[in-house]
Short mmCIF file of C-alpha atoms (C1' of nucleotides) in Angstrom, two decimals:
data_model
loop_
_atom_site.label_atom_id
_atom_site.label_comp_id
_atom_site.label_asym_id
_atom_site.label_seq_id
_atom_site.Cartn_x
_atom_site.Cartn_y
_atom_site.Cartn_z
CA MET O 16 -21.23 3.26 34.13
CA ALA O 17 -18.81 1.60 31.55
CA THR O 18 -20.66 0.86 28.72
CA THR O 19 -23.47 3.30 28.38
CA SER O 20 -21.88 6.37 27.00
CA ALA O 21 -22.12 5.61 23.15
CA LEU O 22 -18.83 6.27 21.56
CA PRO O 23 -19.09 9.21 18.88
CA GLU O 24 -19.24 7.91 15.39
CA ILE O 25 -15.96 9.68 14.38
CA GLN O 26 -14.06 8.16 17.35
CA MET O 27 -15.25 4.80 16.09
CA ARG O 28 -13.95 5.31 12.98
CA ILE O 29 -10.57 6.37 14.40
CA LEU O 30 -10.26 3.30 16.24
CA ASP O 31 -11.22 1.23 13.45
CA PHE O 32 -8.84 2.97 11.20
CA ILE O 33 -5.96 2.55 13.56
CA ASN O 34 -6.94 -1.13 13.93
CA ARG O 35 -6.75 -1.56 10.24
CA TYR O 36 -3.57 0.34 9.94
CA VAL O 37 -1.77 -1.56 12.58
CA GLU O 38 -2.87 -4.74 11.17
CA GLU O 39 -1.58 -3.78 7.67
CA ARG O 40 1.46 -2.20 8.23
CA GLY O 41 2.64 -3.57 11.48
CA MET O 42 3.27 -0.06 13.24
CA PRO O 43 0.54 2.68 14.52
CA PRO O 44 -0.19 5.46 12.26
CA THR O 45 0.68 9.18 12.72
CA ILE O 46 -1.67 11.84 13.84
CA ARG O 47 -1.84 12.77 10.16
CA GLU O 48 -2.46 9.53 8.77
CA ILE O 49 -5.25 8.98 11.29
CA GLN O 50 -6.65 12.52 10.17
CA GLN O 51 -6.78 11.42 6.48
CA GLY O 52 -7.72 7.86 7.13
CA ALA O 53 -10.64 8.41 9.41
CA GLY O 54 -11.70 11.52 7.57
CA LEU O 55 -10.65 14.36 10.15
CA SER O 56 -10.52 17.91 9.22
CA SER O 57 -7.40 18.81 11.06
CA THR O 58 -4.56 17.22 13.25
CA SER O 59 -5.98 19.26 16.31
CA MET O 60 -9.06 17.23 15.73
CA VAL O 61 -7.33 14.07 16.18
CA SER O 62 -5.46 15.43 19.09
CA TYR O 63 -8.93 16.07 20.74
CA HIS O 64 -10.48 12.78 20.13
CA LEU O 65 -7.35 10.97 20.70
CA ARG O 66 -7.46 12.46 24.16
CA ALA O 67 -11.04 11.60 24.65
CA LEU O 68 -10.28 7.80 23.64
CA GLU O 69 -7.36 7.84 26.03
CA LYS O 70 -9.48 9.05 28.98
CA ALA O 71 -12.13 6.30 28.01
CA ASN O 72 -9.13 3.74 28.31
CA LEU O 73 -9.53 2.51 24.63
CA LEU O 74 -5.91 3.39 23.76
CA SER O 75 -2.65 4.63 25.36
CA ARG O 76 -0.16 7.20 23.87
CA TYR O 77 3.48 8.10 24.29
CA GLU O 78 3.50 11.76 24.48
CA ARG O 79 5.35 13.47 21.83
CA CYS O 80 6.25 10.51 20.26
CA SER O 81 5.64 9.71 16.57
CA ARG O 82 3.28 7.06 16.00
CA GLY O 83 2.73 6.82 19.71
CA VAL O 84 -0.75 5.59 19.48
CA ILE O 85 -1.09 2.19 20.89
CA LEU O 86 -4.56 0.13 20.99
CA GLN O 87 -5.50 -1.17 24.35
CA HIS O 88 -6.57 -4.38 23.10
CA THR O 89 -4.64 -6.15 20.49
CA ALA O 90 -7.32 -8.60 19.52
CA ARG O 91 -8.15 -8.74 15.95
CA PRO O 92 -10.59 -11.60 15.23
CA GLN O 93 -10.83 -11.00 11.64
CA SER O 94 -8.88 -13.91 10.03
CA ALA O 95 -7.33 -12.39 6.91
CA ASP O 96 -6.09 -15.36 5.69
CA VAL O 97 -5.02 -17.24 2.54
CA ILE O 98 -7.01 -19.78 0.85
CA ALA O 99 -5.29 -22.46 -1.52
CA VAL O 100 -7.70 -22.86 -4.43
CA PRO O 101 -7.23 -26.16 -6.32
CA ILE O 102 -6.57 -25.53 -10.01
CA VAL O 103 -8.53 -28.45 -11.39
CA GLY O 104 -8.13 -27.99 -15.01
CA GLN O 105 -8.12 -25.82 -18.02
CA ILE O 106 -10.78 -24.03 -19.80
CA VAL O 107 -10.87 -24.55 -23.64
CA ALA O 108 -13.60 -23.53 -25.99
CA SER O 109 -14.12 -26.69 -27.64
CA LYS O 110 -14.68 -28.79 -24.41
CA PRO O 111 -17.12 -28.42 -21.38
CA VAL O 112 -15.52 -26.51 -18.44
CA PRO O 113 -14.34 -28.85 -16.20
CA THR O 114 -16.02 -29.15 -12.75
CA PRO O 115 -14.21 -30.52 -9.86
CA ASP O 116 -14.96 -34.07 -8.80
CA ALA O 117 -13.69 -35.86 -5.67
CA ASP O 118 -10.60 -36.98 -7.25
CA ALA O 119 -9.57 -33.69 -8.49
CA LEU O 120 -10.01 -31.94 -5.22
CA ALA O 121 -8.44 -34.63 -3.35
CA ALA O 122 -4.98 -34.22 -5.42
CA PRO O 123 -4.57 -30.62 -6.01
CA ASP O 124 -1.15 -30.61 -7.47
CA ASN O 125 -1.36 -27.24 -8.58
CA VAL O 126 -3.02 -24.46 -6.43
CA ILE O 127 -3.31 -20.80 -6.55
CA HIS O 128 -3.39 -18.82 -3.19
CA VAL O 129 -5.71 -15.95 -2.69
CA ALA O 130 -6.50 -13.72 0.11
CA ARG O 131 -9.76 -14.80 1.85
CA SER O 132 -11.20 -11.25 1.48
CA LEU O 133 -11.02 -11.46 -2.18
CA VAL O 134 -13.53 -14.48 -2.42
CA GLY O 135 -15.21 -14.81 1.03
CA SER O 136 -16.39 -18.21 1.73
CA THR O 137 -14.13 -21.09 0.58
CA LYS O 138 -17.18 -23.36 -0.28
CA GLY O 139 -17.18 -24.84 -3.59
CA LEU O 140 -14.29 -22.95 -4.87
CA TYR O 141 -11.94 -24.14 -7.46
CA ALA O 142 -9.65 -22.58 -10.06
CA LEU O 143 -9.26 -23.01 -13.75
CA GLU O 144 -6.61 -22.12 -16.18
CA VAL O 145 -7.56 -20.54 -19.45
CA ARG O 146 -6.12 -22.11 -22.58
CA GLY O 147 -6.32 -20.16 -25.97
CA ASP O 148 -7.70 -16.98 -26.93
CA SER O 149 -11.31 -18.12 -27.10
CA MET O 150 -12.24 -16.11 -23.77
CA ILE O 151 -11.15 -12.86 -25.34
CA ASP O 152 -14.59 -11.61 -25.46
CA ALA O 153 -14.82 -12.15 -21.84
CA LEU O 154 -11.72 -9.96 -21.35
CA ILE O 155 -10.04 -13.03 -20.32
CA ASN O 156 -6.68 -13.80 -21.63
CA ASP O 157 -4.64 -17.14 -22.39
CA GLY O 158 -2.96 -17.99 -18.88
CA ASP O 159 -5.45 -16.22 -16.80
CA ILE O 160 -6.73 -17.99 -13.73
CA VAL O 161 -10.48 -18.07 -13.27
CA ILE O 162 -11.78 -18.90 -9.65
CA MET O 163 -15.06 -20.29 -9.92
CA ARG O 164 -17.53 -21.42 -7.45
CA LYS O 165 -19.37 -24.71 -7.95
CA VAL O 166 -23.22 -24.40 -9.03
CA GLU O 167 -25.20 -27.13 -7.09
CA SER O 168 -28.48 -26.14 -8.83
CA PRO O 169 -29.44 -23.73 -11.61
CA THR O 170 -30.87 -21.37 -9.10
CA ASP O 171 -27.56 -20.75 -7.65
CA ILE O 172 -26.84 -18.51 -10.60
CA LYS O 173 -28.56 -15.21 -10.33
CA ASN O 174 -29.45 -12.88 -13.15
CA GLY O 175 -26.18 -11.05 -14.08
CA ASP O 176 -23.83 -13.50 -12.69
CA LEU O 177 -20.83 -14.32 -14.83
CA ALA O 178 -20.94 -18.15 -15.42
CA ALA O 179 -19.10 -20.82 -17.47
CA VAL O 180 -21.79 -22.04 -19.94
CA PHE O 181 -21.55 -25.02 -22.12
CA LEU O 182 -23.49 -24.57 -25.44
CA LEU O 183 -24.54 -28.18 -26.41
CA ASP O 184 -25.66 -27.18 -29.77
CA ARG O 185 -22.50 -25.36 -30.63
CA ASN O 186 -20.32 -27.87 -28.45
CA GLU O 187 -18.21 -25.00 -26.93
CA SER O 188 -17.63 -23.57 -23.76
CA THR O 189 -17.90 -19.67 -22.94
CA LEU O 190 -17.97 -17.23 -19.88
CA LYS O 191 -20.82 -14.85 -20.20
CA ARG O 192 -23.01 -13.03 -18.02
CA VAL O 193 -26.37 -15.01 -17.67
CA TYR O 194 -29.80 -13.52 -17.57
CA ARG O 195 -32.77 -15.58 -17.62
CA GLU O 196 -35.66 -14.28 -19.81
CA ALA O 197 -39.09 -13.98 -18.40
CA ASP O 198 -40.58 -16.90 -20.14
CA GLY O 199 -37.72 -19.06 -18.90
CA ARG O 200 -37.17 -20.58 -22.10
CA ARG O 201 -34.36 -18.54 -23.45
CA LEU O 202 -30.97 -17.07 -21.59
CA LYS O 203 -29.66 -14.05 -22.47
CA LEU O 204 -25.56 -14.23 -22.63
CA LYS O 205 -23.93 -11.25 -22.47
CA PRO O 206 -20.27 -10.84 -23.19
CA GLU O 207 -18.09 -8.98 -20.84
CA ASN O 208 -16.78 -6.68 -23.55
CA PRO O 209 -19.42 -3.84 -23.77
CA THR O 210 -18.50 -3.35 -27.52
CA MET O 211 -20.03 -6.89 -28.31
CA LYS O 212 -23.74 -7.65 -28.50
CA PRO O 213 -25.53 -10.12 -26.25
CA PHE O 214 -27.28 -13.06 -27.83
CA TYR O 215 -29.81 -15.57 -26.97
CA VAL O 216 -29.93 -19.29 -26.44
CA ASP O 217 -32.31 -22.03 -25.74
CA ALA O 218 -32.25 -22.63 -22.18
CA ARG O 219 -32.13 -26.46 -22.61
CA GLN O 220 -29.25 -25.98 -24.90
CA ALA O 221 -27.00 -24.36 -22.14
CA MET O 222 -25.23 -26.02 -19.35
CA ILE O 223 -24.23 -23.72 -16.61
CA LEU O 224 -21.26 -25.24 -15.04
CA GLY O 225 -20.14 -22.79 -12.50
CA ARG O 226 -19.83 -19.11 -11.47
CA VAL O 227 -16.82 -17.01 -11.81
CA GLU O 228 -15.90 -15.18 -8.66
CA CYS O 229 -12.62 -13.78 -9.77
CA VAL O 230 -10.05 -13.59 -12.42
CA ILE O 231 -6.54 -13.31 -11.85
CA ARG O 232 -3.80 -12.49 -14.25
CA ARG O 233 -0.37 -13.08 -13.26
CA VAL O 234 1.64 -10.84 -15.91
CA ALA O 235 4.73 -12.52 -17.20
CA GLN O 236 7.83 -11.11 -16.11
CA MET G 18 24.92 -17.57 -0.74
CA ALA G 19 21.96 -17.54 1.31
CA THR G 20 22.57 -19.07 4.87
CA THR G 21 26.25 -19.18 5.19
CA SER G 22 27.31 -15.59 5.57
CA ALA G 23 27.38 -14.87 9.29
CA LEU G 24 25.52 -11.88 10.46
CA PRO G 25 27.78 -9.31 12.00
CA GLU G 26 27.44 -9.04 15.65
CA ILE G 27 26.32 -5.26 15.31
CA GLN G 28 23.55 -6.15 12.99
CA MET G 29 22.36 -8.96 15.65
CA ARG G 30 22.35 -6.45 18.14
CA ILE G 31 20.09 -4.21 15.93
CA LEU G 32 17.87 -6.94 15.20
CA ASP G 33 17.68 -7.96 18.87
CA PHE G 34 17.01 -4.36 19.91
CA ILE G 35 14.12 -3.83 17.32
CA ASN G 36 12.71 -7.25 18.79
CA ARG G 37 12.55 -6.15 22.24
CA TYR G 38 11.40 -2.61 21.50
CA VAL G 39 8.47 -3.71 19.40
CA GLU G 40 7.68 -6.23 22.16
CA GLU G 41 7.80 -3.75 24.98
CA ARG G 42 6.28 -0.58 23.34
CA GLY G 43 3.95 -2.04 20.71
CA MET G 44 5.48 -0.09 17.93
CA PRO G 45 8.81 -0.09 15.97
CA PRO G 46 11.78 2.00 17.18
CA THR G 47 13.22 5.29 15.46
CA ILE G 48 16.60 5.35 13.89
CA ARG G 49 17.88 7.14 16.50
CA GLU G 50 16.27 4.83 19.23
CA ILE G 51 18.04 1.98 17.51
CA GLN G 52 21.24 3.97 17.47
CA GLN G 53 21.37 4.31 21.17
CA GLY G 54 19.75 1.02 22.09
CA ALA G 55 22.04 -1.06 19.97
CA GLY G 56 25.22 1.13 20.55
CA LEU G 57 25.77 2.56 17.52
CA SER G 58 27.64 5.71 16.94
CA SER G 59 25.60 7.64 14.46
CA THR G 60 22.37 7.61 12.53
CA SER G 61 24.02 6.93 9.32
CA MET G 62 25.54 3.58 10.81
CA VAL G 63 21.94 2.56 11.49
CA SER G 64 21.05 3.45 8.02
CA TYR G 65 23.90 1.56 6.72
CA HIS G 66 23.02 -1.50 8.56
CA LEU G 67 19.45 -1.30 8.26
CA ARG G 68 19.99 -1.53 4.48
CA ALA G 69 22.12 -4.54 4.76
CA LEU G 70 19.39 -6.40 6.95
CA GLU G 71 16.78 -5.43 4.61
CA LYS G 72 18.97 -6.80 1.70
CA ALA G 73 19.09 -9.91 3.76
CA ASN G 74 15.38 -10.09 4.16
CA LEU G 75 15.49 -10.05 7.87
CA LEU G 76 13.36 -6.96 7.95
CA SER G 77 11.51 -4.66 5.78
CA ARG G 78 10.97 -0.79 5.75
CA TYR G 79 8.91 2.09 4.68
CA GLU G 80 10.93 4.52 3.21
CA ARG G 81 11.04 7.87 4.82
CA CYS G 82 8.74 6.62 7.53
CA SER G 83 9.12 7.16 10.98
CA ARG G 84 9.52 4.07 12.83
CA GLY G 85 9.30 2.46 9.62
CA VAL G 86 11.25 -0.57 10.46
CA ILE G 87 9.23 -3.83 10.57
CA LEU G 88 10.61 -7.12 11.38
CA GLN G 89 9.94 -9.64 8.94
CA HIS G 90 8.45 -12.13 11.06
CA THR G 91 6.53 -9.59 13.06
CA ALA G 92 5.26 -7.80 10.10
CA ARG G 93 2.23 -10.04 9.82
CA PRO G 94 1.93 -12.37 12.74
CA GLN G 95 -1.10 -14.26 11.48
CA SER G 96 -1.29 -13.76 7.84
CA ALA G 97 2.49 -13.88 6.75
CA ASP G 98 1.28 -14.66 3.38
CA VAL G 99 -1.09 -11.92 2.59
CA ILE G 100 -0.05 -8.60 1.41
CA ALA G 101 -2.24 -5.43 1.76
CA VAL G 102 -1.75 -3.49 -1.34
CA PRO G 103 -3.07 0.14 -1.22
CA ILE G 104 -5.16 1.23 -3.87
CA VAL G 105 -3.87 4.70 -4.52
CA GLY G 106 -6.10 5.86 -7.36
CA GLN G 107 -7.83 5.17 -10.52
CA ILE G 108 -6.72 4.75 -14.02
CA VAL G 109 -8.59 6.66 -16.63
CA ALA G 110 -7.65 7.26 -20.26
CA SER G 111 -7.54 10.97 -20.22
CA LYS G 112 -5.01 11.44 -17.41
CA PRO G 113 -1.60 9.92 -16.50
CA VAL G 114 -1.67 6.99 -14.20
CA PRO G 115 -1.36 7.89 -10.74
CA THR G 116 1.72 6.79 -8.91
CA PRO G 117 1.86 6.69 -5.18
CA ASP G 118 3.18 9.67 -3.33
CA ALA G 119 3.66 9.62 0.20
CA ASP G 120 0.07 10.82 0.96
CA ALA G 121 -1.50 8.18 -0.76
CA LEU G 122 0.57 5.56 0.93
CA ALA G 123 0.06 7.19 4.22
CA ALA G 124 -3.72 6.75 4.10
CA PRO G 125 -4.43 3.31 2.91
CA ASP G 126 -7.89 3.55 3.52
CA ASN G 127 -8.54 1.17 0.63
CA VAL G 128 -6.38 -1.88 0.28
CA ILE G 129 -6.60 -5.01 -1.58
CA HIS G 130 -5.38 -8.36 -0.25
CA VAL G 131 -3.46 -10.64 -2.37
CA ALA G 132 -1.32 -13.71 -1.70
CA ARG G 133 2.40 -12.97 -1.54
CA SER G 134 2.89 -15.95 -3.87
CA LEU G 135 1.14 -13.94 -6.51
CA VAL G 136 3.43 -10.77 -6.53
CA GLY G 137 6.78 -11.85 -4.75
CA SER G 138 8.35 -8.93 -3.13
CA THR G 139 6.12 -6.16 -2.00
CA LYS G 140 8.60 -3.39 -2.64
CA GLY G 141 7.00 -0.53 -4.61
CA LEU G 142 3.58 -2.33 -4.99
CA TYR G 143 0.47 -0.37 -5.16
CA ALA G 144 -2.89 -0.94 -6.77
CA LEU G 145 -4.91 1.03 -9.18
CA GLU G 146 -8.65 0.67 -10.00
CA VAL G 147 -9.62 0.87 -13.67
CA ARG G 148 -12.32 3.25 -14.44
CA GLY G 149 -13.98 3.18 -17.96
CA ASP G 150 -13.56 0.89 -20.93
CA SER G 151 -10.45 2.50 -22.19
CA MET G 152 -8.28 -0.34 -21.24
CA ILE G 153 -10.18 -3.02 -23.04
CA ASP G 154 -7.74 -3.47 -25.62
CA ALA G 155 -5.42 -4.63 -22.61
CA LEU G 156 -8.12 -6.83 -21.68
CA ILE G 157 -8.95 -5.21 -18.59
CA ASN G 158 -12.34 -4.16 -17.69
CA ASP G 159 -13.97 -1.21 -15.91
CA GLY G 160 -13.62 -2.02 -12.07
CA ASP G 161 -10.64 -4.35 -12.41
CA ILE G 162 -7.73 -3.86 -9.97
CA VAL G 163 -4.47 -3.62 -11.36
CA ILE G 164 -1.46 -4.23 -9.27
CA MET G 165 1.58 -2.20 -10.27
CA ARG G 166 5.18 -2.03 -9.26
CA LYS G 167 6.73 1.29 -8.95
CA VAL G 168 9.49 2.34 -11.66
CA GLU G 169 12.12 4.12 -10.34
CA SER G 170 13.90 4.35 -13.58
CA PRO G 171 13.17 3.51 -17.16
CA THR G 172 15.79 0.55 -16.90
CA ASP G 173 13.53 -1.13 -14.64
CA ILE G 174 11.24 -1.97 -17.58
CA LYS G 175 12.46 -4.80 -19.46
CA ASN G 176 11.27 -5.60 -23.13
CA GLY G 177 8.04 -7.17 -23.14
CA ASP G 178 6.92 -5.92 -19.80
CA LEU G 179 3.21 -4.63 -19.50
CA ALA G 180 3.44 -1.02 -18.41
CA ALA G 181 1.34 1.93 -17.76
CA VAL G 182 2.35 4.58 -20.43
CA PHE G 183 1.37 8.11 -20.76
CA LEU G 184 1.33 9.12 -24.25
CA LEU G 185 2.33 12.75 -24.25
CA ASP G 186 1.15 13.67 -27.60
CA ARG G 187 -2.16 12.14 -27.32
CA ASN G 188 -2.54 13.03 -23.66
CA GLU G 189 -3.77 9.78 -22.75
CA SER G 190 -2.86 6.64 -20.61
CA THR G 191 -2.57 3.14 -21.65
CA LEU G 192 -1.53 -0.25 -20.63
CA LYS G 193 0.48 -1.96 -23.25
CA ARG G 194 3.60 -4.43 -23.62
CA VAL G 195 6.80 -2.30 -24.21
CA TYR G 196 9.57 -3.07 -26.30
CA ARG G 197 12.41 -0.93 -27.03
CA GLU G 198 13.58 -0.59 -30.66
CA ALA G 199 17.17 -1.18 -31.64
CA ASP G 200 17.98 2.35 -32.15
CA GLY G 201 16.49 3.31 -28.82
CA ARG G 202 14.24 6.19 -30.26
CA ARG G 203 11.05 4.39 -30.51
CA LEU G 204 9.01 2.11 -28.31
CA LYS G 205 6.73 -0.67 -29.75
CA LEU G 206 3.64 -0.83 -27.85
CA LYS G 207 1.65 -4.06 -28.06
CA PRO G 208 -1.83 -4.68 -26.95
CA GLU G 209 -2.69 -7.57 -24.92
CA ASN G 210 -5.44 -8.48 -27.26
CA PRO G 211 -3.80 -10.61 -29.96
CA THR G 212 -6.10 -9.41 -32.76
CA MET G 213 -4.85 -5.96 -32.39
CA LYS G 214 -1.88 -4.52 -34.08
CA PRO G 215 1.32 -3.14 -32.22
CA PHE G 216 1.92 0.48 -32.99
CA TYR G 217 5.22 2.50 -32.49
CA VAL G 218 5.91 5.76 -30.49
CA ASP G 219 8.46 8.29 -30.06
CA ALA G 220 10.27 7.29 -27.09
CA ARG G 221 10.46 10.82 -25.71
CA GLN G 222 6.54 11.08 -26.13
CA ALA G 223 5.93 8.09 -23.81
CA MET G 224 6.15 8.14 -20.10
CA ILE G 225 6.24 4.77 -18.44
CA LEU G 226 4.77 5.06 -14.99
CA GLY G 227 4.76 1.66 -13.61
CA ARG G 228 4.95 -2.09 -14.30
CA VAL G 229 1.84 -3.95 -14.17
CA GLU G 230 2.44 -7.35 -11.95
CA CYS G 231 -1.07 -8.66 -11.83
CA VAL G 232 -4.79 -7.91 -12.53
CA ILE G 233 -7.79 -9.04 -10.41
CA ARG G 234 -11.25 -8.85 -11.45
CA ARG G 235 -13.47 -9.22 -8.74
CA VAL G 236 -16.91 -10.30 -10.50
CA ALA G 237 -19.85 -8.62 -9.01
CA GLN G 238 -22.28 -10.95 -7.35
"C1'" DC C 6 51.84 0.66 -3.09
"C1'" DT C 7 47.47 1.28 -4.95
"C1'" DT C 8 42.90 0.23 -5.11
"C1'" DG C 9 38.54 -0.79 -3.86
"C1'" DA C 10 35.18 -2.55 -0.67
"C1'" DC C 11 33.65 -2.11 3.79
"C1'" DG C 12 32.84 -0.06 8.05
"C1'" DT C 13 32.81 4.22 10.67
"C1'" DA C 14 31.76 9.57 12.32
"C1'" DG C 15 29.73 13.62 12.46
"C1'" DA C 16 27.06 17.08 10.59
"C1'" DA C 17 23.30 18.99 7.83
"C1'" DC C 18 19.02 19.43 5.50
"C1'" DG C 19 14.44 19.03 4.42
"C1'" DG C 20 10.38 17.31 5.61
"C1'" DA C 21 7.52 15.02 8.94
"C1'" DT C 22 5.14 15.11 13.31
"C1'" DG C 23 2.79 16.14 17.78
"C1'" DT C 24 1.37 20.06 20.10
"C1'" DT C 25 -0.86 24.23 21.00
"C1'" DC C 26 -3.37 28.38 20.57
"C1'" DG C 27 -6.93 31.58 19.03
"C1'" DG C 28 -11.15 31.76 17.18
"C1'" DC C 29 -15.66 29.88 15.39
"C1'" DT C 30 -20.38 27.72 15.86
"C1'" DA C 31 -24.23 25.43 18.17
"C1'" DT C 32 -26.38 23.96 22.22
"C1'" DC C 33 -28.26 24.51 26.60
"C1'" DA C 34 -29.05 25.70 31.46
"C1'" DT C 35 -28.77 29.93 33.99
"C1'" DA Z 29 -29.60 37.64 26.99
"C1'" DT Z 30 -25.61 35.38 29.04
"C1'" DG Z 31 -22.48 32.46 29.95
"C1'" DA Z 32 -20.68 27.62 29.75
"C1'" DT Z 33 -19.35 23.63 27.46
"C1'" DA Z 34 -18.52 20.75 23.79
"C1'" DG Z 35 -17.12 20.23 19.10
"C1'" DC Z 36 -14.70 22.04 15.51
"C1'" DC Z 37 -11.11 24.54 12.37
"C1'" DG Z 38 -6.82 26.25 10.57
"C1'" DA Z 39 -2.24 27.70 11.18
"C1'" DA Z 40 2.03 28.17 13.48
"C1'" DC Z 41 5.91 26.07 15.96
"C1'" DA Z 42 9.38 23.63 17.92
"C1'" DT Z 43 11.27 19.39 17.81
"C1'" DC Z 44 11.87 15.01 15.67
"C1'" DC Z 45 13.45 11.90 12.30
"C1'" DG Z 46 15.22 9.57 7.90
"C1'" DT Z 47 18.25 10.55 4.60
"C1'" DT Z 48 22.28 12.24 2.62
"C1'" DC Z 49 27.00 13.77 2.11
"C1'" DT Z 50 31.73 14.21 3.31
"C1'" DA Z 51 35.73 12.52 5.05
"C1'" DC Z 52 38.42 8.88 7.76
"C1'" DG Z 53 40.37 4.38 8.66
"C1'" DT Z 54 40.87 -0.77 7.89
"C1'" DC Z 55 41.97 -4.36 5.46
"C1'" DA Z 56 42.69 -7.73 1.79
"C1'" DA Z 57 43.43 -8.47 -3.19
"C1'" DG Z 58 45.97 -7.06 -7.22
#
DNA sequence: CTTGACGTAGAACGGATGTTCGGCTATCAT
DNA sequence: ATGATAGCCGAACATCCGTTCTACGTCAAG
């Protein structure tokens, strides 16, 4: 039967590694690269399993040929794509963090491209440019790009998420890790900088405006 | 000029041969196969023209890598704008920043995908994962991914570049902006955190190990 | 003519690479 | 027990391969 004999886990790994390698580098790997990448202990093991995989018709080989391992199926459903995230505004401490409205998303005159693998779903994604040094305590620099995901309801934010928070009483925006206290009346806001102490705010005085998914800093050159 | 200079006929043949070869065999040819297939008289000729083609941005090469000739338009058929950067190690303060050797690049079991628009050329790119809080003063957190570019010679680093520096006298690694003093004997190292003062080191006591191109922080979710 | 840039040849070097072989362990039917 | 089979490991080997170096030739600019 064709399908019954389960492929040994190690051979799965080999197949998977070759797949990834070809995808990423545009050419097949060498025996030794397979050895390392798939966690084999010696090249003879690779030879051994490659023979088995060839017999199982899962790949073909050019004998005595470097990088002569060709996968039988070139199919590669995983879409490693680029997402264009609109930069809808800037974060400054003194104003609420902008959230994207229809207009902003409709006319993204400025976008940042990120690999889909970095952010997963595109749903509700937008980006903000940080202005000023006010986010230093979140280890975010002037000029950094923060990739955010829209928060529809407060429950979208889980304990420990890094979120953009506007503090009504102080009239300032900040990026902090958010933890709900047990009584639900206070929020603990924890700076990213581990040398700084967390502090507490009244939950009604804090507006959570979005979750931070990713920070990207392009170093000036 | 970009478009005007006509490609020498021989380089056309090389390109054409590589195209056909990849099409038919599913992997790039070796230098010697190109030599025969495109009718070159020696391997050094192939080397020579390949260099020219690479400069013309018509193909890219993995150096010292068998069959390491990748046509630019074949390289990533679906995701031409995503680059897979191998994560070759970790930065810790107490050790020199790793630089990619052949082995590390050969086994990219761990990569980070970035949009090409973020980093420009792929040449010499590699990534490191930051371990520990030692890079806090460069506004880089535990777990951040730093995308680096290999430094072949110290002159690759220009004043103001953010670089990975290993301080021999203190036996520690750090990320700082590097400025050469006029007399060439000292380096000014400037932390990213604007609240911190720059300091000076003997140029001979500082090994520059790579330039930081980009910092990526995936916020835990 | 000289010079320098460009293209060409041939050969050699050092490292990478696929292959093979002897030996090892464990499982299992004989 | 015994042998067979499958899986595994390490080392060695002959070859392959990318690179580099020297030398030669051509041709246009100075």
